[in-house]
PDB file of C-alpha atoms in Angstrom:
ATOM      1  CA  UNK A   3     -38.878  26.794 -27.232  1.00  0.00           C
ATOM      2  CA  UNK A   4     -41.648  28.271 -25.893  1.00  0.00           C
ATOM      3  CA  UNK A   5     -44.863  27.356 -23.700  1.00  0.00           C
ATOM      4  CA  UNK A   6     -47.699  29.029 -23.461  1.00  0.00           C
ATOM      5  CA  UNK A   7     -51.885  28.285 -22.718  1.00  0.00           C
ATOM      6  CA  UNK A   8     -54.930  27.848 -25.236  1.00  0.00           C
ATOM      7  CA  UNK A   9     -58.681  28.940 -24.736  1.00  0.00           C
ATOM      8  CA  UNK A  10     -59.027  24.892 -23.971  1.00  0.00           C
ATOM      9  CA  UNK A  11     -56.419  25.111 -21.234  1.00  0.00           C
ATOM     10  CA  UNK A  12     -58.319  23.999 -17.538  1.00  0.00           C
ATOM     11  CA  UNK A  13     -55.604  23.702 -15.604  1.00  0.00           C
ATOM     12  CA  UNK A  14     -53.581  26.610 -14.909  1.00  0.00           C
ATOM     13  CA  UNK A  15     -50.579  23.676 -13.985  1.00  0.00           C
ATOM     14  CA  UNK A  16     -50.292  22.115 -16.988  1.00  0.00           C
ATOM     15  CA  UNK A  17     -48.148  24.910 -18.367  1.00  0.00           C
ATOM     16  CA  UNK A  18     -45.219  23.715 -15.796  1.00  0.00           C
ATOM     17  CA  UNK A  19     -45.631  20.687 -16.667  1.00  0.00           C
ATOM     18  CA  UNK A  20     -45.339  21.667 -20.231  1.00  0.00           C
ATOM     19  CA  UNK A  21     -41.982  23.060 -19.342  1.00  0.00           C
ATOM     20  CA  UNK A  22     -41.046  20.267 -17.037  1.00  0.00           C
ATOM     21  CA  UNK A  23     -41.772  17.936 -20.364  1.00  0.00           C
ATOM     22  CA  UNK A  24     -39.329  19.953 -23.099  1.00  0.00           C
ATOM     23  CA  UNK A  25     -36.892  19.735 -19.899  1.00  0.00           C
ATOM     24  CA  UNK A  26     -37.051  15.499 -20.374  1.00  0.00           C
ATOM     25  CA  UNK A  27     -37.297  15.251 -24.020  1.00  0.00           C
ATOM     26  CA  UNK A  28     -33.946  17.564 -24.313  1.00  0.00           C
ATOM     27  CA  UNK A  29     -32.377  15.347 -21.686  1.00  0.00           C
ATOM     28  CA  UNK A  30     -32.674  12.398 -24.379  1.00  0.00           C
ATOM     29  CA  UNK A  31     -36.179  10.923 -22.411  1.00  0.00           C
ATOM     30  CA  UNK A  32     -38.102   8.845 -24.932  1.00  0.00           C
ATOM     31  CA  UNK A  33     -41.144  10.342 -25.646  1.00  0.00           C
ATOM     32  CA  UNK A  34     -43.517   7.618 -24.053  1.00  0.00           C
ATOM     33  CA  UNK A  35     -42.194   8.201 -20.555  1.00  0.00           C
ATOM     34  CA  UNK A  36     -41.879  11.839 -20.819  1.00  0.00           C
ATOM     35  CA  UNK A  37     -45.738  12.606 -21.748  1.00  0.00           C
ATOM     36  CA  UNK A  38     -46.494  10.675 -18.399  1.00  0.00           C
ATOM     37  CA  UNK A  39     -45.317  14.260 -16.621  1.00  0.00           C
ATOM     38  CA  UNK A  40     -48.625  15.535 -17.288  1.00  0.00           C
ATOM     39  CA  UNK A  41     -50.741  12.874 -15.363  1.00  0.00           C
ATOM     40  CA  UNK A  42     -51.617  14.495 -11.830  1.00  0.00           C
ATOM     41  CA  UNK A  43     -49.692  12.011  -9.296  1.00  0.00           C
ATOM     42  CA  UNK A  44     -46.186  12.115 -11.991  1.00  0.00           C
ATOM     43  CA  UNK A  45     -43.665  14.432 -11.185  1.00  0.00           C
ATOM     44  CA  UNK A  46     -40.157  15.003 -12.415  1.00  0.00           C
ATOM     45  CA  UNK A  47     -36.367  15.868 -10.697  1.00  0.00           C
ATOM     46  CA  UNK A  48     -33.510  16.152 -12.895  1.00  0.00           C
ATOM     47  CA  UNK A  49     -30.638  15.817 -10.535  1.00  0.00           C
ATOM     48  CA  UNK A  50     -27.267  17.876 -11.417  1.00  0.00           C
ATOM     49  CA  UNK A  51     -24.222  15.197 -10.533  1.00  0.00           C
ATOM     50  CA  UNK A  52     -21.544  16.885 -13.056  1.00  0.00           C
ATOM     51  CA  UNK A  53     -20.237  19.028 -10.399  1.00  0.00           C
ATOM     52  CA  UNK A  54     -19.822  16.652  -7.273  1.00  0.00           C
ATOM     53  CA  UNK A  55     -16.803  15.007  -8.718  1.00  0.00           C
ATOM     54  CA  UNK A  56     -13.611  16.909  -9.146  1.00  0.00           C
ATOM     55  CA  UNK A  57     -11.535  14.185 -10.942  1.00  0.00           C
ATOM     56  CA  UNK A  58     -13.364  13.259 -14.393  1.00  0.00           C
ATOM     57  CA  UNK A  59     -12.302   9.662 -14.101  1.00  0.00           C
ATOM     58  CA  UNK A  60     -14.004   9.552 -10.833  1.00  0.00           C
ATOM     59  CA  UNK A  61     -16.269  10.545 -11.955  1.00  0.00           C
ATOM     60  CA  UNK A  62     -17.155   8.351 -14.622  1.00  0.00           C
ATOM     61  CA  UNK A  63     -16.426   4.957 -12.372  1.00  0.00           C
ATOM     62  CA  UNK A  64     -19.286   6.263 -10.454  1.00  0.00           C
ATOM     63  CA  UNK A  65     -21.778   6.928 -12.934  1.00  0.00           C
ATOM     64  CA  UNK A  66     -20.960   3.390 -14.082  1.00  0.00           C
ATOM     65  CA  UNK A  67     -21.701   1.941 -10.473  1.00  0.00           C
ATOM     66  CA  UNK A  68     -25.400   3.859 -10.444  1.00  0.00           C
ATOM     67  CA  UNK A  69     -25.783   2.295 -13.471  1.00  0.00           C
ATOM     68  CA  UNK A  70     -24.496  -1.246 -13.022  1.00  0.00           C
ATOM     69  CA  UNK A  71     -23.629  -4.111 -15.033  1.00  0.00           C
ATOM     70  CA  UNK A  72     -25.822  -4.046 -17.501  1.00  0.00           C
ATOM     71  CA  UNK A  73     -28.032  -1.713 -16.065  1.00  0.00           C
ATOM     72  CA  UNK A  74     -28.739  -4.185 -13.404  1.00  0.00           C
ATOM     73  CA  UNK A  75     -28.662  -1.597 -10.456  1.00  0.00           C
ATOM     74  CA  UNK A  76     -30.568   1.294 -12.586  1.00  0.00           C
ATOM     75  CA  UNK A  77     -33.332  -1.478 -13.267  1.00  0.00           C
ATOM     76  CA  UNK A  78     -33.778  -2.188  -9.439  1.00  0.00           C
ATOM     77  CA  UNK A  79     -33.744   1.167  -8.598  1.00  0.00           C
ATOM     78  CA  UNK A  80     -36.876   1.440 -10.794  1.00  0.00           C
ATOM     79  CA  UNK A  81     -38.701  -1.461  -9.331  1.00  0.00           C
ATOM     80  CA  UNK A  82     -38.414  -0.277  -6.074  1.00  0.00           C
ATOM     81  CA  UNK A  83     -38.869   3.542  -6.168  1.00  0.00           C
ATOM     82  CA  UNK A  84     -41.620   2.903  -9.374  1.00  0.00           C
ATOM     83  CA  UNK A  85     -39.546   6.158 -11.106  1.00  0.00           C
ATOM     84  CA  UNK A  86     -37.995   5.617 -13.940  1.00  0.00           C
ATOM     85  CA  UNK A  87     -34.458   7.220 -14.231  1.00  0.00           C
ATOM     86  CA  UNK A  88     -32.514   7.874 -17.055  1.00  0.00           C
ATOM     87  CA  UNK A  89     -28.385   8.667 -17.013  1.00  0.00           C
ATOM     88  CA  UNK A  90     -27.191  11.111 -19.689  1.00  0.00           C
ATOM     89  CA  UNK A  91     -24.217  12.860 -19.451  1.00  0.00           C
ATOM     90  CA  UNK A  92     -23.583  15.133 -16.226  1.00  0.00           C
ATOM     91  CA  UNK A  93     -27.506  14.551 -14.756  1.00  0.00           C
ATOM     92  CA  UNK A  94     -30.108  11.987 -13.606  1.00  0.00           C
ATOM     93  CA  UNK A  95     -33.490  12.331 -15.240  1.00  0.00           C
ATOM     94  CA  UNK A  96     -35.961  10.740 -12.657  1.00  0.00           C
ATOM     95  CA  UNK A  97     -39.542  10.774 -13.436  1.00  0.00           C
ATOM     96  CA  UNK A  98     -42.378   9.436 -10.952  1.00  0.00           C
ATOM     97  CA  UNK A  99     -44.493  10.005  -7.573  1.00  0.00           C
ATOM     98  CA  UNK A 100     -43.032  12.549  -5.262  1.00  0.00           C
ATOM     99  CA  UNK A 101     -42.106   9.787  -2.506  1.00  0.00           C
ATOM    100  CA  UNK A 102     -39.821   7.454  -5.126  1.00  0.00           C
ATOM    101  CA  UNK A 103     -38.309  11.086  -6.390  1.00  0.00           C
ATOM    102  CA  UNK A 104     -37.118  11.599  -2.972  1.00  0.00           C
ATOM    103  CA  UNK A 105     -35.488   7.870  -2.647  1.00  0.00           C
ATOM    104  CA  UNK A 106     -34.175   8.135  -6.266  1.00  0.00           C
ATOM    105  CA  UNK A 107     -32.264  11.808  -5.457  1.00  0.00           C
ATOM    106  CA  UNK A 108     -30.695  10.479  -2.388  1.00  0.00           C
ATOM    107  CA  UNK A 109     -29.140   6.903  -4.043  1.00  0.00           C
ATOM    108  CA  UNK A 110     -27.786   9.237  -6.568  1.00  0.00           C
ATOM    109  CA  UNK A 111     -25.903  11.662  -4.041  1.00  0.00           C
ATOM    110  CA  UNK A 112     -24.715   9.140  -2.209  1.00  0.00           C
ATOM    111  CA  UNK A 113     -23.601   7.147  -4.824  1.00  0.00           C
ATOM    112  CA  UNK A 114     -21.614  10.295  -6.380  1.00  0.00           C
ATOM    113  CA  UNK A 115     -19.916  10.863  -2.910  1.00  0.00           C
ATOM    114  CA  UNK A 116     -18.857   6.895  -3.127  1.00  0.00           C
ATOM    115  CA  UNK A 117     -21.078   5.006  -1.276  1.00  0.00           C
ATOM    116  CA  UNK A 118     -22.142   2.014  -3.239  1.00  0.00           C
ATOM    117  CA  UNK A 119     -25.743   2.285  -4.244  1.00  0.00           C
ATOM    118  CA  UNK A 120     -26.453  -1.767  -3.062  1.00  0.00           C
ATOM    119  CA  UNK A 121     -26.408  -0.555   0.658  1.00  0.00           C
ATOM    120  CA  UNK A 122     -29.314   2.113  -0.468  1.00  0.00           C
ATOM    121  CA  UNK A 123     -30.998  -0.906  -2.662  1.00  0.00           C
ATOM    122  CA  UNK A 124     -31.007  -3.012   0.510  1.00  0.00           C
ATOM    123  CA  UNK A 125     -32.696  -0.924   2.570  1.00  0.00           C
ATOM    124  CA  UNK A 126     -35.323  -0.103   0.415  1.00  0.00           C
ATOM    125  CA  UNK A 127     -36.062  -3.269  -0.023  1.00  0.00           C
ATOM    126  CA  UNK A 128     -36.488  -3.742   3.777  1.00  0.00           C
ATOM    127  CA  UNK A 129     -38.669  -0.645   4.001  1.00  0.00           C
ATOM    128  CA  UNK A 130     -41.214  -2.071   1.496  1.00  0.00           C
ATOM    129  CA  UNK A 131     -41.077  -5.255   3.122  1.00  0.00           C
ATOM    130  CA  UNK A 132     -42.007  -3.484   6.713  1.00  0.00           C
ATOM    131  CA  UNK A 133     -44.737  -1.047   4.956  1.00  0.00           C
ATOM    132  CA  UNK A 134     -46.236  -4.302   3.564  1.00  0.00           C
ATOM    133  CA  UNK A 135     -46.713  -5.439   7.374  1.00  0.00           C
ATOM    134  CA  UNK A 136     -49.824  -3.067   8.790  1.00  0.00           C
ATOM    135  CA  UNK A 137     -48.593  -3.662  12.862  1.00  0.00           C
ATOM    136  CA  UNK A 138     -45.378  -2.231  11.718  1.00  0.00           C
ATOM    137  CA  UNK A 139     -46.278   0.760   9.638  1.00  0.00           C
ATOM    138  CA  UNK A 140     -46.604   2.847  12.943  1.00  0.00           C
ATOM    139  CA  UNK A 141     -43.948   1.730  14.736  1.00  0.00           C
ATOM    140  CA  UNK A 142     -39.793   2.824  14.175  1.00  0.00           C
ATOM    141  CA  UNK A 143     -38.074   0.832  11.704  1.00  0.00           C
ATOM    142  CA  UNK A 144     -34.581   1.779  12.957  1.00  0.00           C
ATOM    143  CA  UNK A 145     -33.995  -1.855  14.929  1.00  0.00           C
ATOM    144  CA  UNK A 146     -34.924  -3.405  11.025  1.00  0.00           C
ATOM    145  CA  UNK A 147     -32.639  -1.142   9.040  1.00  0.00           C
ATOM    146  CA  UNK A 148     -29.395  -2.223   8.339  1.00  0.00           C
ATOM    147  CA  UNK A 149     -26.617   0.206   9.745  1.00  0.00           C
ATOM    148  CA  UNK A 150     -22.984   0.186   7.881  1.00  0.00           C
ATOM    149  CA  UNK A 151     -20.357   1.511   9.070  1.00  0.00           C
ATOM    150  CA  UNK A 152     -18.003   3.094   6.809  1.00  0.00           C
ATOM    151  CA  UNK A 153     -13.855   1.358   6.663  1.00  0.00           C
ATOM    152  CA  UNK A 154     -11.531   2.985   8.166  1.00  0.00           C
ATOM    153  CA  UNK A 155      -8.891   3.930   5.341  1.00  0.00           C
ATOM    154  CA  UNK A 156      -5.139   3.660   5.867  1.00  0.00           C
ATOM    155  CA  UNK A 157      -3.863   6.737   7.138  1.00  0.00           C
ATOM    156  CA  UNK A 158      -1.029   8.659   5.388  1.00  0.00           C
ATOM    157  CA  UNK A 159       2.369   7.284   5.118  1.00  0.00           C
ATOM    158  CA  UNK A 160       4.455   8.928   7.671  1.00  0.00           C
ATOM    159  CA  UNK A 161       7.687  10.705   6.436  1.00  0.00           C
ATOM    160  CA  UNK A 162      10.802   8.950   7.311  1.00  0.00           C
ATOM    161  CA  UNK A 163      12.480  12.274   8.717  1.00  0.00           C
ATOM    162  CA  UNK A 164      10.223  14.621  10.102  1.00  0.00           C
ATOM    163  CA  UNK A 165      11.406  18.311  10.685  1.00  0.00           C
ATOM    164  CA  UNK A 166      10.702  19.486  13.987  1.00  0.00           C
ATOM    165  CA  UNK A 167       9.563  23.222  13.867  1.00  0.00           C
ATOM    166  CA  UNK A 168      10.995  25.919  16.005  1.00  0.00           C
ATOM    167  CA  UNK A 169       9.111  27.481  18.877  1.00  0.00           C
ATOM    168  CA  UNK A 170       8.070  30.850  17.334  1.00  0.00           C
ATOM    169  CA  UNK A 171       9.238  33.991  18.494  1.00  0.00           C
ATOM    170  CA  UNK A 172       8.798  37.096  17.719  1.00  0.00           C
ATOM    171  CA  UNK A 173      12.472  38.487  17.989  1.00  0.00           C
ATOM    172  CA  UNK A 174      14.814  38.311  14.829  1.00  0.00           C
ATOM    173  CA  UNK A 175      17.887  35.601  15.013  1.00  0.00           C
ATOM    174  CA  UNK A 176      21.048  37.302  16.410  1.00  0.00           C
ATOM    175  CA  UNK A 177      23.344  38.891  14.112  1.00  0.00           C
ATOM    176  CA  UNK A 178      25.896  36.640  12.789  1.00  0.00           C
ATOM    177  CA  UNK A 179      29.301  38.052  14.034  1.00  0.00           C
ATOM    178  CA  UNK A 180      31.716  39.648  11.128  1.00  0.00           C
ATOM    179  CA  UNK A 181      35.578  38.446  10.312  1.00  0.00           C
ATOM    180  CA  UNK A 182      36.446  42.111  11.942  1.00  0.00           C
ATOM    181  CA  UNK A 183      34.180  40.801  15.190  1.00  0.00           C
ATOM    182  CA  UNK A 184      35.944  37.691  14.999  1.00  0.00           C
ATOM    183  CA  UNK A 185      39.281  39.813  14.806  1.00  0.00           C
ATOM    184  CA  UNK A 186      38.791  41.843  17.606  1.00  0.00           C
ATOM    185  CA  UNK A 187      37.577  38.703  20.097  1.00  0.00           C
ATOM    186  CA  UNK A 188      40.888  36.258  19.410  1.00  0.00           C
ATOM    187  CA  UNK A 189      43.180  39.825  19.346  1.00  0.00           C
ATOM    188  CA  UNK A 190      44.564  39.946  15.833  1.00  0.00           C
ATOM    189  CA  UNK A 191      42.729  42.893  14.967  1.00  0.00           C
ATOM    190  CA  UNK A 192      45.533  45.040  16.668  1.00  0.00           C
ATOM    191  CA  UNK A 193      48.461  42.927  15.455  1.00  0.00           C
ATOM    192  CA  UNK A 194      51.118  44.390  12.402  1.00  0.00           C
ATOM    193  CA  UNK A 195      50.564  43.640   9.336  1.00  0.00           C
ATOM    194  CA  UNK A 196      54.214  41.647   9.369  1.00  0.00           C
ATOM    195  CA  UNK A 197      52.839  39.760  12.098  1.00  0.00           C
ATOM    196  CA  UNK A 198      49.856  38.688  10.304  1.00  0.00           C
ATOM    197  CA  UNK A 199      51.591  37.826   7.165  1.00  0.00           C
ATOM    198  CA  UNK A 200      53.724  35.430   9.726  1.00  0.00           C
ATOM    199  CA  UNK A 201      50.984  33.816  11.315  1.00  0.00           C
ATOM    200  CA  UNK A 202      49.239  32.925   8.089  1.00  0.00           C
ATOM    201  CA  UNK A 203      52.320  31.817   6.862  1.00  0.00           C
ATOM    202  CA  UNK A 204      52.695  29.115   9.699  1.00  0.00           C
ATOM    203  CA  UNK A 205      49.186  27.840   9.551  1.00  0.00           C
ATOM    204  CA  UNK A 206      49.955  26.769   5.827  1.00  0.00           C
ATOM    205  CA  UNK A 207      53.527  25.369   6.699  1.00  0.00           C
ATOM    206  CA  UNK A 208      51.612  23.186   9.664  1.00  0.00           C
ATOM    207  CA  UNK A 209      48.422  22.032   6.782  1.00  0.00           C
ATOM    208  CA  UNK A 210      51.372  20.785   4.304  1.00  0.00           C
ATOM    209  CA  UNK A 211      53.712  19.073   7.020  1.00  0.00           C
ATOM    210  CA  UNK A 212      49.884  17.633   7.570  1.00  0.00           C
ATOM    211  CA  UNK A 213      49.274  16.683   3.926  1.00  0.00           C
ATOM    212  CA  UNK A 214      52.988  15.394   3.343  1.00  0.00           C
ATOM    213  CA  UNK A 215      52.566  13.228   6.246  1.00  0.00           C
ATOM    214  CA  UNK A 216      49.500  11.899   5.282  1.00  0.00           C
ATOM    215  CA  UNK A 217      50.834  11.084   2.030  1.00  0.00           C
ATOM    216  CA  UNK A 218      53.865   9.552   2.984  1.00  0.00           C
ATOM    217  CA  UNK A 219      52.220   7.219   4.994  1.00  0.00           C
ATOM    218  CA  UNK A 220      50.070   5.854   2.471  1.00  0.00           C
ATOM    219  CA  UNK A 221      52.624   5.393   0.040  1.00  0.00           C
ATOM    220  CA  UNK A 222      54.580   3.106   2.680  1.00  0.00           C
ATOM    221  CA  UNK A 223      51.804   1.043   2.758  1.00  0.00           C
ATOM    222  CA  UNK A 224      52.523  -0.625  -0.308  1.00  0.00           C
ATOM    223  CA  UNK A 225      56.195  -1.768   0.981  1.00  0.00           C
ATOM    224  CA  UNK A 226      54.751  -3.199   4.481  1.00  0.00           C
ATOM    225  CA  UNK A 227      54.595  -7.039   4.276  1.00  0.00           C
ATOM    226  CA  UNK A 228      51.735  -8.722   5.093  1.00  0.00           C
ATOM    227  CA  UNK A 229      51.622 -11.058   7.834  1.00  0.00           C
ATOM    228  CA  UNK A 230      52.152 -14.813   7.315  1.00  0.00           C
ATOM    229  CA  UNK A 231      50.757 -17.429   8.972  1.00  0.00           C
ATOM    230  CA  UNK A 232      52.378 -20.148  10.784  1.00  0.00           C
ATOM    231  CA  UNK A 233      53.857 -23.143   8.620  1.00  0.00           C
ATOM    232  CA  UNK A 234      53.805 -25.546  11.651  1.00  0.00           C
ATOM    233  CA  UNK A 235      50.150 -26.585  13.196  1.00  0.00           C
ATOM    234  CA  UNK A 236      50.069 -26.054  16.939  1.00  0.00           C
ATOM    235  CA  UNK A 237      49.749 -30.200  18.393  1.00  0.00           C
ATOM    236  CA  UNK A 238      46.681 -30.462  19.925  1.00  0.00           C
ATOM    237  CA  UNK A 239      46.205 -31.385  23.882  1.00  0.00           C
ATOM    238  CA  UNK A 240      45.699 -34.914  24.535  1.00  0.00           C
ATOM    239  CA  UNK A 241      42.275 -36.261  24.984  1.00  0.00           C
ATOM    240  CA  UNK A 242      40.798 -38.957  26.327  1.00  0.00           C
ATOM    241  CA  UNK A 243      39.872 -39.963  23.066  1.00  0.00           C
ATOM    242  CA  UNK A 244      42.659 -39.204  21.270  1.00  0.00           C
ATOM    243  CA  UNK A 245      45.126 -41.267  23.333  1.00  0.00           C
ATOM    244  CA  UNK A 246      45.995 -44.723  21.617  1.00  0.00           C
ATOM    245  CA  UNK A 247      45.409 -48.197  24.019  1.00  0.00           C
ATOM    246  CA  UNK A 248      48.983 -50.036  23.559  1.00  0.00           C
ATOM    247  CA  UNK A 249      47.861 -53.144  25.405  1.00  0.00           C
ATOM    248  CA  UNK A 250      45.353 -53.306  22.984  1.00  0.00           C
ATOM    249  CA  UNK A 251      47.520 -52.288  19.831  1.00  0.00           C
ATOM    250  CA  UNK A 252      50.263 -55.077  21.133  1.00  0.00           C
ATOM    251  CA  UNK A 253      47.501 -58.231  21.415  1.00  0.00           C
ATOM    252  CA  UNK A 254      46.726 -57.459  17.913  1.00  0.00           C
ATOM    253  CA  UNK A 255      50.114 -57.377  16.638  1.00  0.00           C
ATOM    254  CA  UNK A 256      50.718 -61.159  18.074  1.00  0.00           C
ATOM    255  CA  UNK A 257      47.396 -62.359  16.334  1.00  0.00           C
ATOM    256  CA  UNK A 258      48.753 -61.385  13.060  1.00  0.00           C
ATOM    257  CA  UNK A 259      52.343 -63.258  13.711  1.00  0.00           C
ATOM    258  CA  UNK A 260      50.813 -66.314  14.725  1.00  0.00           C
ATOM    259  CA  UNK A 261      49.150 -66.559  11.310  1.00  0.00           C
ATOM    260  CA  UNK A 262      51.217 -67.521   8.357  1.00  0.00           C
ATOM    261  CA  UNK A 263      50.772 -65.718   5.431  1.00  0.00           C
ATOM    262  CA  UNK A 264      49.812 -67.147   1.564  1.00  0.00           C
ATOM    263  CA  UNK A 265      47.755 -70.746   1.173  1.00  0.00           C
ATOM    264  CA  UNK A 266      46.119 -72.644   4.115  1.00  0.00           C
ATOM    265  CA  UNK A 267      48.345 -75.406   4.995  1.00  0.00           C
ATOM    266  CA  UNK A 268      47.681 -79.384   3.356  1.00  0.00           C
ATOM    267  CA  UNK A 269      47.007 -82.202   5.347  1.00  0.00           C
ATOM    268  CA  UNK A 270      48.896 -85.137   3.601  1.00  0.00           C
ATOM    269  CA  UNK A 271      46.627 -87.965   5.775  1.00  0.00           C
ATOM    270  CA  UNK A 272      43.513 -86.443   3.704  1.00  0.00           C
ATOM    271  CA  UNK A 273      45.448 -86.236   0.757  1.00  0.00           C
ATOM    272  CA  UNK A 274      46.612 -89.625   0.151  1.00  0.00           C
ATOM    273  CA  UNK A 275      42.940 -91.483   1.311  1.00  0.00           C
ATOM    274  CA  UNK A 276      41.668 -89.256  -1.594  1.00  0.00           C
ATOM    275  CA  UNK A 277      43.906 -90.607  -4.237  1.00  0.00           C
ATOM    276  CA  UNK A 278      43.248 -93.822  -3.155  1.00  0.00           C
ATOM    277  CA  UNK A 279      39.350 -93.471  -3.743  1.00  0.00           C
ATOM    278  CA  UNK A 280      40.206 -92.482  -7.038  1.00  0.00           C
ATOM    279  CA  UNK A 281      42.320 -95.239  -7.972  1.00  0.00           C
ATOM    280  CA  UNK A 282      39.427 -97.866  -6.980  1.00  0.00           C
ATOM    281  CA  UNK A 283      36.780 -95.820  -8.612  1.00  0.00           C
ATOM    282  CA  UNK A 284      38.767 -96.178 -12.165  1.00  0.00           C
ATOM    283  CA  UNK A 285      39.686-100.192 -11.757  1.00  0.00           C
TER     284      UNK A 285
END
């Protein structure tokens, strides 16, 4: 597409504008808002956020948080910078005076580098509050402004070994020493053959007496008995509380001889006055 003046044209401008305006219709602008570029105070920024994320998912979490639930956060973004800004794809299409550009570019950078765009929100909302206020337009609104401080994240899990790493230095490890070195330090080297053969011949005889020793011990283990514990209990020390009281034990065993054992015995007196009773009674 192409832009270029007619014999009408009075303002030499108009053809940026005219460029800035294909710019918003072919970033999906309706049509309405994007003739407003060529009133005199309107002015556009279409902000490039597709390359400040590295991870795509990231990405797309974040352009979801600029926009909001619902476009909640876009909408208040709108009221309070009186741009309006449109998300499509990997840029933000803002379109309104040069002062609410400004606020609108840096909500959207800061929101793509994760910091939530209600902080921004918050303090524009102070600002307008303070420029409504004419003692306070010419004095610093620092003490007003709400200052967050970012979390401090976890730091990184700690390895459960950690290598220690060797002072450098320039010189090369020594060399390691050769079987002929070896040889030549313990004295073999000049031996006979017969009386290397003989040697070698021990050092195996002395592994297997070793090994057979080994494993005739742990085939004896089966036949060892194990131990048994003792059938009779060892009698306990006397106590004080243990001891029995005789004098005691001896008082009770005369109570229980004094008493007779089976029915109560009958009184015949009582008996006999009874019977009597009974005879009357019945006559």
């Amino acid at each position: 597409m192409t832009v270029h003046t007619t014999k009408k044209t009075f303002d030499p401008y108009a053809i940026l504008r005219g460029r800035d305006l294909i710019k918003l219709l072919a970033r999906s602008v309706p049509f309405e808002q994007a003739v407003r570029i060529l009133e005199d105070d309107v002015a556009c920024d279409i902000i490039k956020i597709g390359t400040l994320v590295r991870n795509r998912e990231r990405f797309v979490k974040r352009r979801q948080r600029l926009i909001g639930p619902k476009g909640s956060t876009l909408k208040a973004l709108e009221l309070l910078t009186s741009c309006y800004v449109m998300v499509q794809g990997n840029t933000v299409s803002a379109l309104g005076p040069y002062s609410g550009l400004k606020e609108v570019r840096k909500v959207v950078l800061d929101t793509m580098k994760n910091i939530h765009p209600i902080y921004n929100i918050k303090t524009l909302m102070i600002k307008r509050e303070l420029a409504s206020d004419p003692e306070l337009r010419t004095q610093s609104w620092e003490r007003f402004l709400p200052n967050f401080r970012h979390k401090s994240l976890s730091k990184r899990k700690q390895p459960k070994k950690k290598k220690v790493k060797k002072e450098y230095t320039p010189f090369p490890p020594p060399q390691p020493e050769s079987k002929i070195d070896k040889e030549l330090a313990t004295g073999e080297f000049f031996l006979r053959e017969s009386e290397k053969r003989r040697q070698k011949l021990n050092e195996i005889k002395a592994k297997q007496a070793e090994a057979l020793s080994k494993r005739q011990e742990q085939r004896q283990k089966d036949f060892i008995p194990p131990k048994e514990k003792p059938a009779v209990k060892k009698s306990k020390p006397a106590t004080a509380e243990n001891k029995i009281d005789i004098q005691a034990l001896k008082e009770k065993v005369k109570k229980a001889k004094s008493k007779k054992l089976g029915a109560p015995p009958v009184n015949l007196e009582r008996s006999s006055a009874k019977d009597g009773k009974r005879k009357k009674v019945k006559s």
